[in-house]
Short mmCIF file of C-alpha atoms in Angstrom, two decimals:
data_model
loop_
_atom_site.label_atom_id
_atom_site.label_comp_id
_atom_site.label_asym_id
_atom_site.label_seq_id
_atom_site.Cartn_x
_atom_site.Cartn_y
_atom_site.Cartn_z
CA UNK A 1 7.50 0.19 24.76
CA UNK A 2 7.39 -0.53 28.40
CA UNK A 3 7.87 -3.80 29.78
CA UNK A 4 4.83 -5.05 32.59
CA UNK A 5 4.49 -8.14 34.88
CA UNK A 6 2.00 -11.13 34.83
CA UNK A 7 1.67 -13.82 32.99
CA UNK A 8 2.60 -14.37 29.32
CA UNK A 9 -0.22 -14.18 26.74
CA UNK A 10 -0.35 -17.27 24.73
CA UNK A 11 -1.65 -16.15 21.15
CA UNK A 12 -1.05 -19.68 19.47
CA UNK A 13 -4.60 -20.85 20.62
CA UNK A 14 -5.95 -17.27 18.75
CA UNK A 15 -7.76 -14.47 20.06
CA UNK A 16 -11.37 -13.43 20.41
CA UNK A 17 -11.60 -9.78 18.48
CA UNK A 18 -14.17 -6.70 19.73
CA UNK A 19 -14.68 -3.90 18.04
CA UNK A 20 -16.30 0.02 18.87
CA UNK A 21 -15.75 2.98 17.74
CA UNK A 22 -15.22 1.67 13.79
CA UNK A 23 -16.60 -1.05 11.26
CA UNK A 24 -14.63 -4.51 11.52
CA UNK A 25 -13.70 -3.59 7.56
CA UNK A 26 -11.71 -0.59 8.53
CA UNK A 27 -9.51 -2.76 10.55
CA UNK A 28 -9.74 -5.91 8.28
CA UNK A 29 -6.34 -5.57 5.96
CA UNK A 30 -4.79 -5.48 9.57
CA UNK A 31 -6.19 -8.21 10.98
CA UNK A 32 -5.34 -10.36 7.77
CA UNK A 33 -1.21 -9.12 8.85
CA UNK A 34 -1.64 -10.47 12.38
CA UNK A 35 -3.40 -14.24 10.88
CA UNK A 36 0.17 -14.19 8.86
CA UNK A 37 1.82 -14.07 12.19
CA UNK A 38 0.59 -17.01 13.54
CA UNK A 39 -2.72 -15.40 15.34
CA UNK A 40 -6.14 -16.06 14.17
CA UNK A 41 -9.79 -15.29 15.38
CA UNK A 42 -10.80 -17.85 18.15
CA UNK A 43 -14.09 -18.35 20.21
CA UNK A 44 -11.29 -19.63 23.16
CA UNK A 45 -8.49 -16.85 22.05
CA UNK A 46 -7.24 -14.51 24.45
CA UNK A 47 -9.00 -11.52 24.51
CA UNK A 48 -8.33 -8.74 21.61
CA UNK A 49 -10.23 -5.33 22.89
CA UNK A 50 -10.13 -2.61 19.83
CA UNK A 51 -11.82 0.39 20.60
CA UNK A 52 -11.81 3.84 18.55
CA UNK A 53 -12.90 7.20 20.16
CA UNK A 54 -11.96 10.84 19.07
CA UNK A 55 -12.00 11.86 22.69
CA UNK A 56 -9.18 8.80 23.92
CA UNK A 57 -6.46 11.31 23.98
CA UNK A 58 -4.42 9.70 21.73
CA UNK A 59 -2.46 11.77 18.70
CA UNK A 60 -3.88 11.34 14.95
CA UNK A 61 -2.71 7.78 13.76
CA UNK A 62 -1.36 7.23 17.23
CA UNK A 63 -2.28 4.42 19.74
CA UNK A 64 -2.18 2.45 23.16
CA UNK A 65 -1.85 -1.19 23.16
CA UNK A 66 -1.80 -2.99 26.24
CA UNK A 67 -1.55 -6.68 26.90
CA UNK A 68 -1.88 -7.75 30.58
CA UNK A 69 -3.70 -10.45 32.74
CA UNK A 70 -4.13 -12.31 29.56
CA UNK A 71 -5.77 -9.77 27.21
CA UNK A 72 -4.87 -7.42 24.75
CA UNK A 73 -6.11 -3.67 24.83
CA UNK A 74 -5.98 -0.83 21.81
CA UNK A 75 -6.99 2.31 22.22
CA UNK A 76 -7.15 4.89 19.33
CA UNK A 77 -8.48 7.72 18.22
CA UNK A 78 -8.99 6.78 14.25
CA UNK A 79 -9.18 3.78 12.44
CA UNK A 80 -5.37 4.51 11.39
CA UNK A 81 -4.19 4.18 14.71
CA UNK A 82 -5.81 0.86 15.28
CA UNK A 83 -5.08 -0.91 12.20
CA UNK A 84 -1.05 0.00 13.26
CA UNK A 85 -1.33 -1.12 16.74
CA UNK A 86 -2.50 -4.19 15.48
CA UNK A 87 0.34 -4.24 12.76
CA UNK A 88 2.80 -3.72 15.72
CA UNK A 89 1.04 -6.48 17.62
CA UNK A 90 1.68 -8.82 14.64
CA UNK A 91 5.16 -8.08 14.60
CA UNK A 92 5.49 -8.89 18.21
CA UNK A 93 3.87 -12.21 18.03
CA UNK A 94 5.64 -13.40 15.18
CA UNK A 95 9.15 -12.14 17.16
CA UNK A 96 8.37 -13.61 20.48
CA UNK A 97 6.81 -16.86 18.20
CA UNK A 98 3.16 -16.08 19.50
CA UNK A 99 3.83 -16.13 23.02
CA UNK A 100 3.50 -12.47 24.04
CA UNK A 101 5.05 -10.93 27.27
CA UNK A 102 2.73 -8.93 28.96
CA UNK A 103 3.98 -4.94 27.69
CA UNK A 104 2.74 -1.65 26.90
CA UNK A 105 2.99 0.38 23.80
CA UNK A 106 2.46 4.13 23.41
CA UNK A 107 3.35 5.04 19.38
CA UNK A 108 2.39 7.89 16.93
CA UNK A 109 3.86 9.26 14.14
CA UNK A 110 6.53 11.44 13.53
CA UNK A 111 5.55 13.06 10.69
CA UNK A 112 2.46 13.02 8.79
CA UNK A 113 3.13 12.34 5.32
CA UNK A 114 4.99 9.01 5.11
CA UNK A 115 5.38 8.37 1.31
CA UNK A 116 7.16 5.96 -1.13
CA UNK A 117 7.59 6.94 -5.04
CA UNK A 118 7.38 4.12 -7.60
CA UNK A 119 8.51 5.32 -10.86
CA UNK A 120 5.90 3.28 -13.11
CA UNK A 121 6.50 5.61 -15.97
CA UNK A 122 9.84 4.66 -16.70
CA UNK A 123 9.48 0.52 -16.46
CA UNK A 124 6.40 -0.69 -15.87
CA UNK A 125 5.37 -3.10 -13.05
CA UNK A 126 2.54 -5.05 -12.74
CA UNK A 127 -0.46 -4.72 -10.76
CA UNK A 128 0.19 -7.84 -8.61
CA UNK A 129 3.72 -6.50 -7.91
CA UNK A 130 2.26 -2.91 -6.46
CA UNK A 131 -0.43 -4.63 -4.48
CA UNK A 132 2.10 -6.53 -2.75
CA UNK A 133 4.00 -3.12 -2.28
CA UNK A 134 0.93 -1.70 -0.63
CA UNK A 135 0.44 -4.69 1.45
CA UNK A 136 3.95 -4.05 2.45
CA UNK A 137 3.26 -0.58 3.26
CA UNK A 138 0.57 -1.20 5.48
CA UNK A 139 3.10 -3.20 7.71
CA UNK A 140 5.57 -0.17 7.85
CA UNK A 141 2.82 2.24 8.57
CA UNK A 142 3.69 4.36 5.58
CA UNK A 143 0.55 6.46 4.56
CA UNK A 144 1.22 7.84 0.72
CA UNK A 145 1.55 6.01 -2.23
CA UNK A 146 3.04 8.22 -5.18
CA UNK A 147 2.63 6.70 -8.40
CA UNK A 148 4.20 7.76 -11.30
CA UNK A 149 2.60 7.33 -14.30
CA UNK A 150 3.17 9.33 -17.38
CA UNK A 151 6.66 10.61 -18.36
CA UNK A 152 8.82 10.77 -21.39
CA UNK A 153 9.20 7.23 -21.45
CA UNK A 154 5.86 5.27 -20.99
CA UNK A 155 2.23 6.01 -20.07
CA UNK A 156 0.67 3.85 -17.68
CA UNK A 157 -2.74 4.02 -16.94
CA UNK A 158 -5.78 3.21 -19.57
CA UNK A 159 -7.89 6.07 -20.60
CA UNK A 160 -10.64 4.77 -22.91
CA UNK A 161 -11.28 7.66 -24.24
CA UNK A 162 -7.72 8.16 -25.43
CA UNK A 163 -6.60 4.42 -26.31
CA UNK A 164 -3.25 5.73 -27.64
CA UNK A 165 -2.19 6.85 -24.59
CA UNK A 166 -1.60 3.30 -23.52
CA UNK A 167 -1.52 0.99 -26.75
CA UNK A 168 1.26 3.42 -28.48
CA UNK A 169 2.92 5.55 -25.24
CA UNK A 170 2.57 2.39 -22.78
CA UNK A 171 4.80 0.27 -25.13
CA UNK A 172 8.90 0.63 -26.40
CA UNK A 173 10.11 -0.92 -29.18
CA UNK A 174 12.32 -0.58 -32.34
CA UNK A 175 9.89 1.41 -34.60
CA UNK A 176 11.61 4.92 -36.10
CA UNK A 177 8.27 5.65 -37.09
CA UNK A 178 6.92 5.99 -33.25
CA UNK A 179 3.39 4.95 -34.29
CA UNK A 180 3.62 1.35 -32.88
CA UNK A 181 5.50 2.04 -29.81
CA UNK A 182 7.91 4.52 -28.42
CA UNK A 183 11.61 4.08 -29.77
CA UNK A 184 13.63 1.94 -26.68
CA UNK A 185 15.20 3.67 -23.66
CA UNK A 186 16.73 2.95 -20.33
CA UNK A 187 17.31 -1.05 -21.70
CA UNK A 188 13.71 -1.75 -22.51
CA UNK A 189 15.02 -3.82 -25.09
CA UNK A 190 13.85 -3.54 -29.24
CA UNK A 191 10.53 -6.23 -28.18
CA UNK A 192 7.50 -4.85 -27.37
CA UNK A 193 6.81 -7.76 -25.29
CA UNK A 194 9.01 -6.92 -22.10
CA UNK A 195 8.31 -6.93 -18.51
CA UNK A 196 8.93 -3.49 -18.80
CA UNK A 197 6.27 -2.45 -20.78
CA UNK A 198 2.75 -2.13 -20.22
CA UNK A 199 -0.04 -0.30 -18.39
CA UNK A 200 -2.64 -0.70 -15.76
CA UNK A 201 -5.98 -0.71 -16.86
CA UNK A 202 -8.78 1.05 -15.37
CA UNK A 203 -9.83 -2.34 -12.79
CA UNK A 204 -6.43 -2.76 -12.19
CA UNK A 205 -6.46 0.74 -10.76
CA UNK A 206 -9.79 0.59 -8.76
CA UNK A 207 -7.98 -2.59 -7.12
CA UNK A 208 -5.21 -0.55 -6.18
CA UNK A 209 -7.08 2.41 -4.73
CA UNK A 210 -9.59 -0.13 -3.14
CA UNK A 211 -6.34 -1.88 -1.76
CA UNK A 212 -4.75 1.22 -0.55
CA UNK A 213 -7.92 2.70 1.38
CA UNK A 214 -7.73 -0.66 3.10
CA UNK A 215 -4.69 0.07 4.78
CA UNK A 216 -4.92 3.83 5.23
CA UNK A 217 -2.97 4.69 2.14
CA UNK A 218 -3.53 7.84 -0.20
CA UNK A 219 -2.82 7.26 -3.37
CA UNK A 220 -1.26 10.20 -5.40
CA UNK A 221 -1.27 9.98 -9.04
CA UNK A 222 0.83 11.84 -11.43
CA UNK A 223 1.48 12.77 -15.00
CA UNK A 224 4.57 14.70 -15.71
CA UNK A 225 2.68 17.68 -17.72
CA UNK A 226 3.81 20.03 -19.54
CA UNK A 227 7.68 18.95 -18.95
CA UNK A 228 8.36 15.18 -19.50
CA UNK A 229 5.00 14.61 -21.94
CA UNK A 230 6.71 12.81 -24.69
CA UNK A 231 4.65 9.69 -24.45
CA UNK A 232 1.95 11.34 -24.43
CA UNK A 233 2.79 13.67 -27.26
CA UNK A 234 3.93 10.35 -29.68
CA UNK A 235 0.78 8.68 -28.79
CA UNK A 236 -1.30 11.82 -29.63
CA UNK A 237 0.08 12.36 -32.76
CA UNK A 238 -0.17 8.49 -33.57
CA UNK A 239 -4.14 9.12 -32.89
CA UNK A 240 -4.36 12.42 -35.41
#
């Protein structure tokens, strides 16, 4: 970040978006970040130039931003690096209270696979609480989402084909027999009805994913198999 002279940008009164190089939905989630700042699409806004172009020079996911003589400039070479310029120019706003000092930015990444885990297998969260953890990744410019979903302990995603999977392996509860639910572990509690338990079903997934793409974010599903199948095994022999 490199401090420049002129005048300050006032971004209270908005800013006028243009777009090349991508779609106004690749850049959308992004834009939604910088309206929660404080800065919204104006016809009288200051000026907010995004332009994408493989031959900018910039590194993968990487960007300029410039804001002088009462504009605001991005330059990057994918839509990644433009929806994080603007995340960074929402963070900016909302610290300088939307009265931006005129500065330049030159960022990339340091490494290319910027992941967090969420252990879904084990206790279950709900599909509103992992859509606001991939909103939050989108502001921290993480990239991989790596959801874990069947262990010893729960399975978490609806199969239709296989409705034991979820109805018996997504549940724990005080039943020796293990054809209800899985016997309780790591303080799940004898009730079947427990935050804890649970599964996403197969829209609640497609709104993740759709969620995720939004913001740049793989997600990476996974189902501990052969090791750590227990769920799955109870819930299988429930359906024989």
């Amino acid at each position: 970040v490199k401090a420049s002279h002129g005048p300050k940008i006032d971004l209270t009164r908005g800013v006028r978006l243009s777009v090349s190089g991508v779609p106004r939905t690749a850049i959308a989630a992004a834009m939604e970040d910088l309206a929660q700042a404080g800065v919204h699409n104006a016809a009288t806004g200051a000026e907010l130039r995004v332009r994408v172009s493989a031959g900018s020079h910039v590194p993968p996911e990487g960007y300029r931003l410039t804001a002088h003589n009462g504009s605001i400039d991005i330059v990057a070479a994918e839509a990644a690096g433009a929806r994080y310029a603007l995340e960074s120019l929402a963070q900016e706003a909302a610290y300088e209270h939307g009265i931006l000092r005129p500065l330049e930015i030159e960022d990339a990444p340091r490494f290319g696979f910027r992941g967090l885990h969420i252990d879904l297998a084990r206790n279950f969260h709900s599909k509103a609480e992992v859509l606001k953890i991939v909103e939050q990744m989108g502001r921290y410019k993480l990239n991989k989402l790596h959801l874990h979903l069947g262990d010893d302990e729960g399975w978490r995603l609806e199969i239709a084909e296989f409705p034991e999977l979820t109805q018996v392996g997504g549940y724990r509860c005080y039943d020796p027999s293990e054809t209800r639910c899985l016997l309780p572990q790591l303080g799940s509690g004898p009730d079947r009805d427990t935050p804890v338990n649970g599964y996403l079903s197969r829209g609640d997934y497609i709104e993740i994913l759709k969620a995720a793409k939004a913001r740049g974010i793989e997600v990476i599903p996974e189902f501990d198999m052969p090791g750590h199948s227990r769920a799955a095994i109870h819930s299988m022999e429930a359906r024989y």
